[in-house]
């Protein structure tokens, strides 16, 4: 049971009970409420799962001309808003007239771009947020009808381990959501390859986190398993290009034979937003992968060709890579220093498997999204800025033979 703050209480006090009930109903719908109870017109009743969102969607207007200056009726808390995927989700919700609650723990300058992603007064920033602070978590979700969890870790640090980030944190968030009783949708972002029998602790704890969310929230939660994501701020091609520019050779673990299906971050964001518009997404798990299957060696070759550098990839055995990764992990878990993600023990272990779209699962098609190729057009535009001498130059001429590859297509 949730009380309508501010305007609803004023209406109920100024009008008769019958008039107040009618007026409250209109305000409560705008705020995501379910209407007043018969015994108390100033108290809302808890929604059934996502009924309003499924009917109107996040871009169907409650008022306004359309776009960011309208009111969609969606109030979304985005955990992990300063990360890669989180900023795109915040932008999509803000541009459709939604209110945003954005908890963060980094410096203010690292999230200043998020302040403009919604209309004036529609973006609420919650600084100095900690996933360990239960009261802060409760405050963050107390007024939201959409809760999105994009928090995750690619490697362990001296401050956070996989178990805390991938298991304990989703459990704490799920309890806060249940206690608040306002959320109509909870989006939990995991990753492709998450499984109890996966080769790395990162993927095993991701799978355990999914089970926690399912058990605590049931059909209220929708889980997404995106493949490795690409885009302007990614940690895939950006990491490859940075290493290529700084190292005399590029280390390929076991020759880079691991197969992946990279996906554009904007396609993942579009799929998550579309899931808010349908009842069918309730309680479902979606696996999101791009249209092309590429080995790590092909990804690196494509990177070299795009930045117009000679392919300097050098295969190294996984045993040697694992020894180096353990040394980096020892330093990283005892100090603020961190090595490249691809030299973590979990990354090396994950290179023993393939991460492609499995058969018989829900994907982009179920959410009416056609994923883009990550090797063409806008999805890869940012990588060209690594060219020596400027965007239109490079060490080598634009030679198709340099690092050429032919990715294989896969059903979406």
Tab-separated table of C-alpha atoms in Angstrom:
chain	number	residue	atom	x	y	z
A	1	UNK	CA	0.000	0.000	0.000
A	2	UNK	CA	1.513	3.326	-1.093
A	3	UNK	CA	0.323	6.785	-0.209
A	4	UNK	CA	0.113	9.371	-2.952
A	5	UNK	CA	2.389	12.259	-1.891
A	6	UNK	CA	1.896	15.960	-2.363
A	7	UNK	CA	-0.757	16.749	-4.934
A	8	UNK	CA	-2.905	13.683	-4.264
A	9	UNK	CA	-3.132	14.430	-0.541
A	10	UNK	CA	-4.031	18.048	-1.250
A	11	UNK	CA	-6.782	16.996	-3.638
A	12	UNK	CA	-8.236	14.558	-1.121
A	13	UNK	CA	-8.215	17.169	1.612
A	14	UNK	CA	-9.804	19.923	-0.496
A	15	UNK	CA	-12.553	17.876	-2.145
A	16	UNK	CA	-15.296	15.631	-0.901
A	17	UNK	CA	-14.503	11.963	-0.548
A	18	UNK	CA	-16.295	11.117	-3.762
A	19	UNK	CA	-14.705	13.986	-5.691
A	20	UNK	CA	-11.348	13.328	-4.101
A	21	UNK	CA	-11.502	9.692	-5.137
A	22	UNK	CA	-12.149	10.627	-8.759
A	23	UNK	CA	-9.459	13.294	-8.792
A	24	UNK	CA	-7.002	10.987	-7.076
A	25	UNK	CA	-7.623	8.284	-9.656
A	26	UNK	CA	-6.484	10.590	-12.459
A	27	UNK	CA	-3.380	11.690	-10.574
A	28	UNK	CA	-2.531	8.156	-9.467
A	29	UNK	CA	-2.612	6.903	-13.045
A	30	UNK	CA	-0.191	9.651	-14.052
A	31	UNK	CA	2.142	8.636	-11.238
A	32	UNK	CA	1.870	4.918	-11.921
A	33	UNK	CA	-0.644	4.194	-9.135
A	34	UNK	CA	-3.520	1.757	-9.409
A	35	UNK	CA	-6.205	4.007	-7.953
A	36	UNK	CA	-7.575	4.636	-4.481
A	37	UNK	CA	-9.007	2.043	-2.177
A	38	UNK	CA	-12.625	2.231	-1.059
A	39	UNK	CA	-11.666	2.709	2.577
A	40	UNK	CA	-9.137	5.444	1.955
A	41	UNK	CA	-9.132	7.452	-1.287
A	42	UNK	CA	-5.613	8.693	-0.523
A	43	UNK	CA	-4.063	5.212	-0.505
A	44	UNK	CA	-3.176	3.372	-3.700
A	45	UNK	CA	-3.528	-0.335	-4.237
A	46	UNK	CA	-0.631	-2.356	-5.576
A	47	UNK	CA	-0.532	-2.958	-9.322
A	48	UNK	CA	-0.674	-6.201	-11.071
A	49	UNK	CA	2.559	-6.760	-12.971
A	50	UNK	CA	3.216	-4.080	-15.596
A	51	UNK	CA	-0.360	-3.655	-16.764
A	52	UNK	CA	-0.055	0.059	-17.496
A	53	UNK	CA	3.352	-0.191	-19.133
A	54	UNK	CA	2.256	-3.011	-21.397
A	55	UNK	CA	-0.809	-1.083	-22.522
A	56	UNK	CA	0.757	2.292	-23.185
A	57	UNK	CA	4.453	1.497	-23.602
A	58	UNK	CA	7.255	3.880	-22.730
A	59	UNK	CA	6.661	6.121	-25.736
A	60	UNK	CA	2.873	6.400	-25.596
A	61	UNK	CA	2.156	9.839	-24.206
A	62	UNK	CA	0.122	10.758	-21.173
A	63	UNK	CA	0.600	14.446	-21.972
A	64	UNK	CA	2.761	16.727	-24.053
A	65	UNK	CA	3.765	17.097	-27.694
A	66	UNK	CA	6.027	14.069	-27.785
A	67	UNK	CA	9.679	13.463	-26.938
A	68	UNK	CA	11.596	14.533	-23.875
A	69	UNK	CA	9.221	17.379	-22.942
A	70	UNK	CA	6.268	15.025	-22.594
A	71	UNK	CA	5.105	12.822	-19.736
A	72	UNK	CA	5.141	9.084	-20.445
A	73	UNK	CA	4.214	7.987	-16.921
A	74	UNK	CA	7.405	5.962	-16.569
A	75	UNK	CA	9.733	6.575	-13.633
A	76	UNK	CA	12.839	4.429	-14.018
A	77	UNK	CA	15.721	3.794	-11.663
A	78	UNK	CA	18.804	2.757	-13.637
A	79	UNK	CA	21.522	1.110	-11.559
A	80	UNK	CA	24.822	1.157	-13.424
A	81	UNK	CA	23.787	4.340	-15.238
A	82	UNK	CA	27.392	5.487	-15.657
A	83	UNK	CA	28.341	2.256	-17.428
A	84	UNK	CA	28.257	1.309	-21.081
A	85	UNK	CA	24.685	0.071	-21.538
A	86	UNK	CA	23.164	2.148	-18.724
A	87	UNK	CA	23.681	5.494	-20.436
A	88	UNK	CA	21.871	4.337	-23.575
A	89	UNK	CA	18.917	3.083	-21.572
A	90	UNK	CA	18.737	6.346	-19.624
A	91	UNK	CA	18.812	8.301	-22.859
A	92	UNK	CA	16.019	6.233	-24.432
A	93	UNK	CA	13.732	6.585	-21.402
A	94	UNK	CA	14.460	10.287	-20.968
A	95	UNK	CA	13.863	11.026	-24.648
A	96	UNK	CA	10.399	9.477	-24.438
A	97	UNK	CA	9.299	11.666	-21.544
A	98	UNK	CA	10.205	9.382	-18.660
A	99	UNK	CA	11.534	10.403	-15.275
A	100	UNK	CA	14.982	9.076	-14.369
A	101	UNK	CA	16.478	8.188	-10.995
A	102	UNK	CA	20.207	7.688	-11.461
A	103	UNK	CA	22.297	6.388	-8.523
A	104	UNK	CA	26.054	6.583	-8.994
A	105	UNK	CA	29.267	6.284	-6.992
A	106	UNK	CA	31.766	7.883	-9.365
A	107	UNK	CA	32.791	11.527	-9.652
A	108	UNK	CA	30.148	14.057	-10.729
A	109	UNK	CA	32.058	14.796	-13.927
A	110	UNK	CA	31.727	11.153	-14.956
A	111	UNK	CA	27.934	11.395	-15.048
A	112	UNK	CA	27.398	15.028	-16.061
A	113	UNK	CA	26.267	13.908	-19.533
A	114	UNK	CA	23.359	12.024	-17.935
A	115	UNK	CA	21.805	15.211	-16.547
A	116	UNK	CA	20.716	16.306	-20.021
A	117	UNK	CA	19.131	12.997	-21.008
A	118	UNK	CA	15.732	14.031	-19.666
A	119	UNK	CA	13.768	17.251	-19.538
A	120	UNK	CA	14.388	19.885	-16.872
A	121	UNK	CA	13.595	18.469	-13.439
A	122	UNK	CA	13.010	14.949	-14.742
A	123	UNK	CA	16.473	13.559	-13.930
A	124	UNK	CA	17.208	12.869	-10.260
A	125	UNK	CA	20.854	12.170	-9.480
A	126	UNK	CA	21.726	10.155	-6.352
A	127	UNK	CA	25.438	10.683	-5.632
A	128	UNK	CA	27.706	8.592	-3.400
A	129	UNK	CA	25.527	5.544	-3.892
A	130	UNK	CA	26.713	2.162	-2.628
A	131	UNK	CA	25.198	-1.205	-3.487
A	132	UNK	CA	26.018	-2.201	0.111
A	133	UNK	CA	23.742	0.478	1.599
A	134	UNK	CA	20.285	-1.079	1.912
A	135	UNK	CA	18.608	2.190	2.888
A	136	UNK	CA	20.060	3.932	-0.159
A	137	UNK	CA	18.795	1.113	-2.385
A	138	UNK	CA	15.296	1.419	-0.877
A	139	UNK	CA	15.252	5.172	-1.467
A	140	UNK	CA	16.363	4.713	-5.062
A	141	UNK	CA	13.458	2.397	-5.953
A	142	UNK	CA	10.777	3.852	-3.660
A	143	UNK	CA	8.965	5.849	-6.384
A	144	UNK	CA	9.902	3.946	-9.552
A	145	UNK	CA	7.673	1.717	-11.652
A	146	UNK	CA	10.656	0.488	-13.701
A	147	UNK	CA	13.896	-0.759	-12.138
A	148	UNK	CA	16.875	-1.638	-14.328
A	149	UNK	CA	20.008	-3.359	-13.029
A	150	UNK	CA	23.058	-2.979	-15.256
A	151	UNK	CA	25.605	-3.429	-12.473
A	152	UNK	CA	28.241	-6.068	-13.197
A	153	UNK	CA	31.955	-6.784	-12.996
A	154	UNK	CA	34.313	-8.047	-15.690
A	155	UNK	CA	37.105	-8.664	-13.219
A	156	UNK	CA	37.510	-8.614	-9.471
A	157	UNK	CA	39.074	-5.652	-7.697
A	158	UNK	CA	40.336	-4.912	-4.213
A	159	UNK	CA	36.878	-3.484	-3.414
A	160	UNK	CA	34.385	-5.844	-5.064
A	161	UNK	CA	34.305	-9.555	-5.865
A	162	UNK	CA	32.089	-11.470	-8.281
A	163	UNK	CA	29.899	-13.006	-5.575
A	164	UNK	CA	29.044	-9.634	-4.063
A	165	UNK	CA	28.334	-7.882	-7.370
A	166	UNK	CA	26.549	-10.698	-9.218
A	167	UNK	CA	24.714	-12.517	-6.408
A	168	UNK	CA	24.456	-10.503	-3.190
A	169	UNK	CA	23.635	-7.226	-4.934
A	170	UNK	CA	20.724	-8.577	-7.079
A	171	UNK	CA	19.298	-10.245	-3.968
A	172	UNK	CA	19.473	-6.961	-2.024
A	173	UNK	CA	17.867	-5.080	-4.912
A	174	UNK	CA	15.078	-7.660	-5.288
A	175	UNK	CA	14.204	-7.375	-1.598
A	176	UNK	CA	14.065	-3.582	-1.845
A	177	UNK	CA	11.816	-3.782	-4.905
A	178	UNK	CA	9.421	-6.161	-3.156
A	179	UNK	CA	9.309	-3.986	-0.047
A	180	UNK	CA	8.618	-0.798	-2.028
A	181	UNK	CA	5.806	-2.477	-3.965
A	182	UNK	CA	5.858	0.129	-6.750
A	183	UNK	CA	7.835	-1.536	-9.534
A	184	UNK	CA	5.880	-2.889	-12.474
A	185	UNK	CA	8.945	-4.108	-14.342
A	186	UNK	CA	12.419	-5.153	-13.231
A	187	UNK	CA	15.086	-5.562	-15.908
A	188	UNK	CA	18.143	-7.617	-14.938
A	189	UNK	CA	21.083	-7.565	-17.359
A	190	UNK	CA	23.251	-10.685	-17.306
A	191	UNK	CA	25.391	-11.933	-20.205
A	192	UNK	CA	25.506	-14.606	-22.875
A	193	UNK	CA	27.306	-17.666	-21.541
A	194	UNK	CA	26.052	-17.357	-17.968
A	195	UNK	CA	25.661	-20.911	-16.726
A	196	UNK	CA	26.255	-22.908	-13.562
A	197	UNK	CA	28.732	-25.078	-15.471
A	198	UNK	CA	30.578	-22.213	-17.208
A	199	UNK	CA	34.407	-22.251	-17.238
A	200	UNK	CA	34.815	-18.993	-15.286
A	201	UNK	CA	33.636	-17.725	-11.917
A	202	UNK	CA	32.351	-14.569	-13.573
A	203	UNK	CA	29.872	-16.518	-15.696
A	204	UNK	CA	28.938	-18.913	-12.898
A	205	UNK	CA	28.128	-16.050	-10.529
A	206	UNK	CA	26.153	-14.327	-13.292
A	207	UNK	CA	24.011	-17.471	-13.585
A	208	UNK	CA	23.568	-17.612	-9.810
A	209	UNK	CA	22.441	-13.982	-9.844
A	210	UNK	CA	19.802	-14.794	-12.448
A	211	UNK	CA	18.423	-17.548	-10.225
A	212	UNK	CA	18.240	-15.158	-7.269
A	213	UNK	CA	16.264	-12.641	-9.338
A	214	UNK	CA	13.882	-15.317	-10.618
A	215	UNK	CA	13.253	-16.754	-7.172
A	216	UNK	CA	12.698	-13.362	-5.516
A	217	UNK	CA	10.703	-11.546	-8.195
A	218	UNK	CA	9.151	-14.260	-10.353
A	219	UNK	CA	7.268	-12.864	-13.393
A	220	UNK	CA	8.019	-9.278	-12.386
A	221	UNK	CA	11.580	-9.682	-13.715
A	222	UNK	CA	12.803	-9.870	-17.294
A	223	UNK	CA	16.367	-11.110	-17.797
A	224	UNK	CA	18.593	-10.151	-20.716
A	225	UNK	CA	21.706	-12.020	-21.802
A	226	UNK	CA	23.525	-9.839	-24.344
A	227	UNK	CA	26.619	-11.029	-26.154
A	228	UNK	CA	29.749	-8.912	-25.869
A	229	UNK	CA	28.614	-5.397	-26.766
A	230	UNK	CA	30.283	-2.933	-29.130
A	231	UNK	CA	29.901	0.814	-29.437
A	232	UNK	CA	31.660	4.097	-28.821
A	233	UNK	CA	32.490	3.349	-25.172
A	234	UNK	CA	32.959	-0.423	-25.477
A	235	UNK	CA	35.643	-2.582	-23.894
A	236	UNK	CA	36.036	-4.803	-26.944
A	237	UNK	CA	37.352	-2.994	-30.024
A	238	UNK	CA	38.532	-0.031	-27.944
A	239	UNK	CA	40.634	-2.393	-25.827
A	240	UNK	CA	41.952	-4.144	-28.923
A	241	UNK	CA	42.896	-0.854	-30.596
A	242	UNK	CA	44.555	0.552	-27.470
A	243	UNK	CA	46.679	-2.573	-27.102
A	244	UNK	CA	47.531	-2.531	-30.801
A	245	UNK	CA	48.802	1.035	-30.537
A	246	UNK	CA	50.830	0.456	-27.372
A	247	UNK	CA	52.260	-3.048	-27.740
A	248	UNK	CA	54.682	-4.399	-30.335
A	249	UNK	CA	52.410	-7.416	-30.823
A	250	UNK	CA	48.846	-8.421	-29.983
A	251	UNK	CA	48.565	-11.574	-27.837
A	252	UNK	CA	45.949	-14.057	-29.085
A	253	UNK	CA	45.134	-16.680	-26.462
A	254	UNK	CA	45.360	-20.094	-28.125
A	255	UNK	CA	45.321	-18.378	-31.506
A	256	UNK	CA	42.030	-16.558	-30.953
A	257	UNK	CA	39.804	-19.466	-31.984
A	258	UNK	CA	36.961	-18.580	-29.591
A	259	UNK	CA	33.752	-17.767	-31.490
A	260	UNK	CA	31.549	-14.820	-30.488
A	261	UNK	CA	28.592	-12.823	-31.815
A	262	UNK	CA	29.262	-9.181	-30.918
A	263	UNK	CA	26.151	-7.008	-30.681
A	264	UNK	CA	25.705	-3.240	-31.007
A	265	UNK	CA	24.802	-1.591	-27.707
A	266	UNK	CA	22.025	0.490	-29.279
A	267	UNK	CA	20.302	-2.686	-30.472
A	268	UNK	CA	20.429	-4.088	-26.937
A	269	UNK	CA	18.981	-0.848	-25.569
A	270	UNK	CA	16.159	-0.913	-28.151
A	271	UNK	CA	15.290	-4.503	-27.233
A	272	UNK	CA	15.104	-3.697	-23.519
A	273	UNK	CA	12.888	-0.667	-24.161
A	274	UNK	CA	10.595	-2.748	-26.404
A	275	UNK	CA	10.243	-5.356	-23.667
A	276	UNK	CA	8.492	-2.752	-21.511
A	277	UNK	CA	5.693	-2.537	-24.067
A	278	UNK	CA	4.436	-6.098	-23.998
A	279	UNK	CA	2.969	-8.493	-21.463
A	280	UNK	CA	4.827	-11.320	-23.172
A	281	UNK	CA	8.156	-10.132	-21.751
A	282	UNK	CA	7.092	-10.765	-18.167
A	283	UNK	CA	9.237	-13.452	-16.583
A	284	UNK	CA	11.110	-14.140	-19.831
A	285	UNK	CA	14.825	-14.466	-20.572
A	286	UNK	CA	16.135	-12.976	-23.823
A	287	UNK	CA	19.489	-13.763	-25.432
A	288	UNK	CA	20.739	-10.941	-27.650
A	289	UNK	CA	23.471	-11.589	-30.220
A	290	UNK	CA	24.560	-9.817	-33.400
A	291	UNK	CA	24.022	-11.171	-36.911
A	292	UNK	CA	27.639	-12.320	-37.486
A	293	UNK	CA	29.773	-14.946	-35.780
A	294	UNK	CA	33.421	-13.894	-35.463
A	295	UNK	CA	36.397	-15.563	-33.852
A	296	UNK	CA	38.614	-13.432	-31.639
A	297	UNK	CA	41.303	-13.644	-34.332
A	298	UNK	CA	38.844	-12.255	-36.880
A	299	UNK	CA	37.845	-9.456	-34.538
A	300	UNK	CA	41.488	-8.483	-34.068
A	301	UNK	CA	42.174	-8.697	-37.809
A	302	UNK	CA	39.168	-6.462	-38.477
A	303	UNK	CA	40.416	-3.986	-35.883
A	304	UNK	CA	43.853	-3.783	-37.510
A	305	UNK	CA	42.308	-3.317	-40.960
A	306	UNK	CA	40.006	-0.568	-39.705
A	307	UNK	CA	42.727	1.458	-37.961
A	308	UNK	CA	45.040	0.779	-40.947
A	309	UNK	CA	47.862	-0.901	-39.090
A	310	UNK	CA	49.790	-4.041	-39.927
A	311	UNK	CA	48.306	-7.104	-38.216
A	312	UNK	CA	50.725	-7.909	-35.388
A	313	UNK	CA	48.677	-10.626	-33.697
A	314	UNK	CA	50.776	-13.335	-32.061
A	315	UNK	CA	49.283	-16.581	-30.716
A	316	UNK	CA	50.197	-17.406	-27.115
A	317	UNK	CA	49.299	-20.570	-25.190
A	318	UNK	CA	46.563	-20.247	-22.577
A	319	UNK	CA	48.895	-21.611	-19.892
A	320	UNK	CA	51.246	-18.666	-20.327
A	321	UNK	CA	48.317	-16.228	-20.445
A	322	UNK	CA	46.841	-17.753	-17.271
A	323	UNK	CA	50.115	-17.318	-15.385
A	324	UNK	CA	50.301	-13.658	-16.397
A	325	UNK	CA	46.622	-13.176	-15.522
A	326	UNK	CA	47.080	-14.609	-12.034
A	327	UNK	CA	49.914	-12.175	-11.404
A	328	UNK	CA	47.729	-9.260	-12.503
A	329	UNK	CA	44.864	-10.514	-10.347
A	330	UNK	CA	47.120	-10.749	-7.284
A	331	UNK	CA	48.063	-7.097	-7.766
A	332	UNK	CA	44.536	-5.974	-8.664
A	333	UNK	CA	42.841	-7.521	-5.641
A	334	UNK	CA	45.358	-5.927	-3.269
A	335	UNK	CA	45.701	-2.453	-4.776
A	336	UNK	CA	43.805	0.022	-6.989
A	337	UNK	CA	45.846	-1.131	-10.005
A	338	UNK	CA	44.123	-3.243	-12.645
A	339	UNK	CA	45.406	-4.957	-15.741
A	340	UNK	CA	43.563	-5.302	-19.062
A	341	UNK	CA	40.315	-7.246	-18.840
A	342	UNK	CA	41.631	-9.758	-21.361
A	343	UNK	CA	44.428	-10.647	-18.951
A	344	UNK	CA	42.186	-11.661	-16.072
A	345	UNK	CA	42.002	-15.339	-15.057
A	346	UNK	CA	38.308	-15.407	-15.914
A	347	UNK	CA	38.849	-14.047	-19.409
A	348	UNK	CA	41.535	-16.639	-20.097
A	349	UNK	CA	39.246	-19.405	-18.824
A	350	UNK	CA	36.365	-18.145	-20.964
A	351	UNK	CA	38.493	-18.411	-24.094
A	352	UNK	CA	38.071	-22.192	-23.856
A	353	UNK	CA	34.450	-21.968	-24.984
A	354	UNK	CA	32.275	-20.333	-27.656
A	355	UNK	CA	29.706	-17.588	-27.029
A	356	UNK	CA	27.154	-17.661	-29.825
A	357	UNK	CA	23.381	-17.600	-30.004
A	358	UNK	CA	21.971	-20.919	-28.733
A	359	UNK	CA	18.998	-22.511	-30.446
A	360	UNK	CA	15.472	-22.449	-29.086
A	361	UNK	CA	15.741	-19.234	-27.061
A	362	UNK	CA	14.092	-15.826	-27.338
A	363	UNK	CA	16.100	-13.123	-29.065
A	364	UNK	CA	15.800	-9.893	-31.022
A	365	UNK	CA	13.018	-11.214	-33.230
A	366	UNK	CA	10.706	-11.599	-30.256
A	367	UNK	CA	11.135	-7.888	-29.497
A	368	UNK	CA	10.858	-6.563	-33.069
A	369	UNK	CA	14.489	-5.447	-33.333
A	370	UNK	CA	16.696	-6.127	-36.359
A	371	UNK	CA	20.313	-6.047	-35.083
A	372	UNK	CA	22.942	-4.177	-37.080
A	373	UNK	CA	26.215	-5.628	-38.284
A	374	UNK	CA	28.940	-4.402	-35.947
A	375	UNK	CA	31.504	-4.215	-38.742
A	376	UNK	CA	29.698	-1.694	-40.943
A	377	UNK	CA	28.534	1.910	-40.770
A	378	UNK	CA	27.750	3.765	-37.576
A	379	UNK	CA	28.335	0.832	-35.162
A	380	UNK	CA	32.065	0.844	-35.980
A	381	UNK	CA	32.599	4.522	-36.829
A	382	UNK	CA	34.384	5.275	-33.547
A	383	UNK	CA	37.195	2.806	-34.240
A	384	UNK	CA	38.526	4.858	-37.165
A	385	UNK	CA	39.708	7.557	-34.776
A	386	UNK	CA	42.608	5.289	-33.771
A	387	UNK	CA	44.225	5.800	-37.180
A	388	UNK	CA	47.673	7.376	-37.055
A	389	UNK	CA	47.675	10.928	-38.388
A	390	UNK	CA	43.931	11.397	-38.193
A	391	UNK	CA	40.556	9.964	-39.137
A	392	UNK	CA	41.250	9.876	-42.911
A	393	UNK	CA	44.814	8.623	-42.693
A	394	UNK	CA	46.624	5.709	-41.084
A	395	UNK	CA	49.951	3.927	-41.239
A	396	UNK	CA	48.810	1.806	-44.185
A	397	UNK	CA	46.599	2.465	-47.174
A	398	UNK	CA	43.077	1.114	-47.014
A	399	UNK	CA	43.950	-2.383	-48.193
A	400	UNK	CA	41.232	-5.075	-48.071
A	401	UNK	CA	43.955	-7.714	-47.808
A	402	UNK	CA	45.127	-6.353	-44.463
A	403	UNK	CA	43.413	-8.465	-41.825
A	404	UNK	CA	40.655	-9.591	-44.161
A	405	UNK	CA	38.011	-11.889	-42.770
A	406	UNK	CA	34.622	-13.307	-43.645
A	407	UNK	CA	32.278	-13.497	-40.676
A	408	UNK	CA	29.651	-16.191	-40.764
A	409	UNK	CA	26.011	-15.199	-40.407
A	410	UNK	CA	23.778	-16.641	-37.733
A	411	UNK	CA	20.050	-16.668	-37.244
A	412	UNK	CA	18.956	-13.927	-34.863
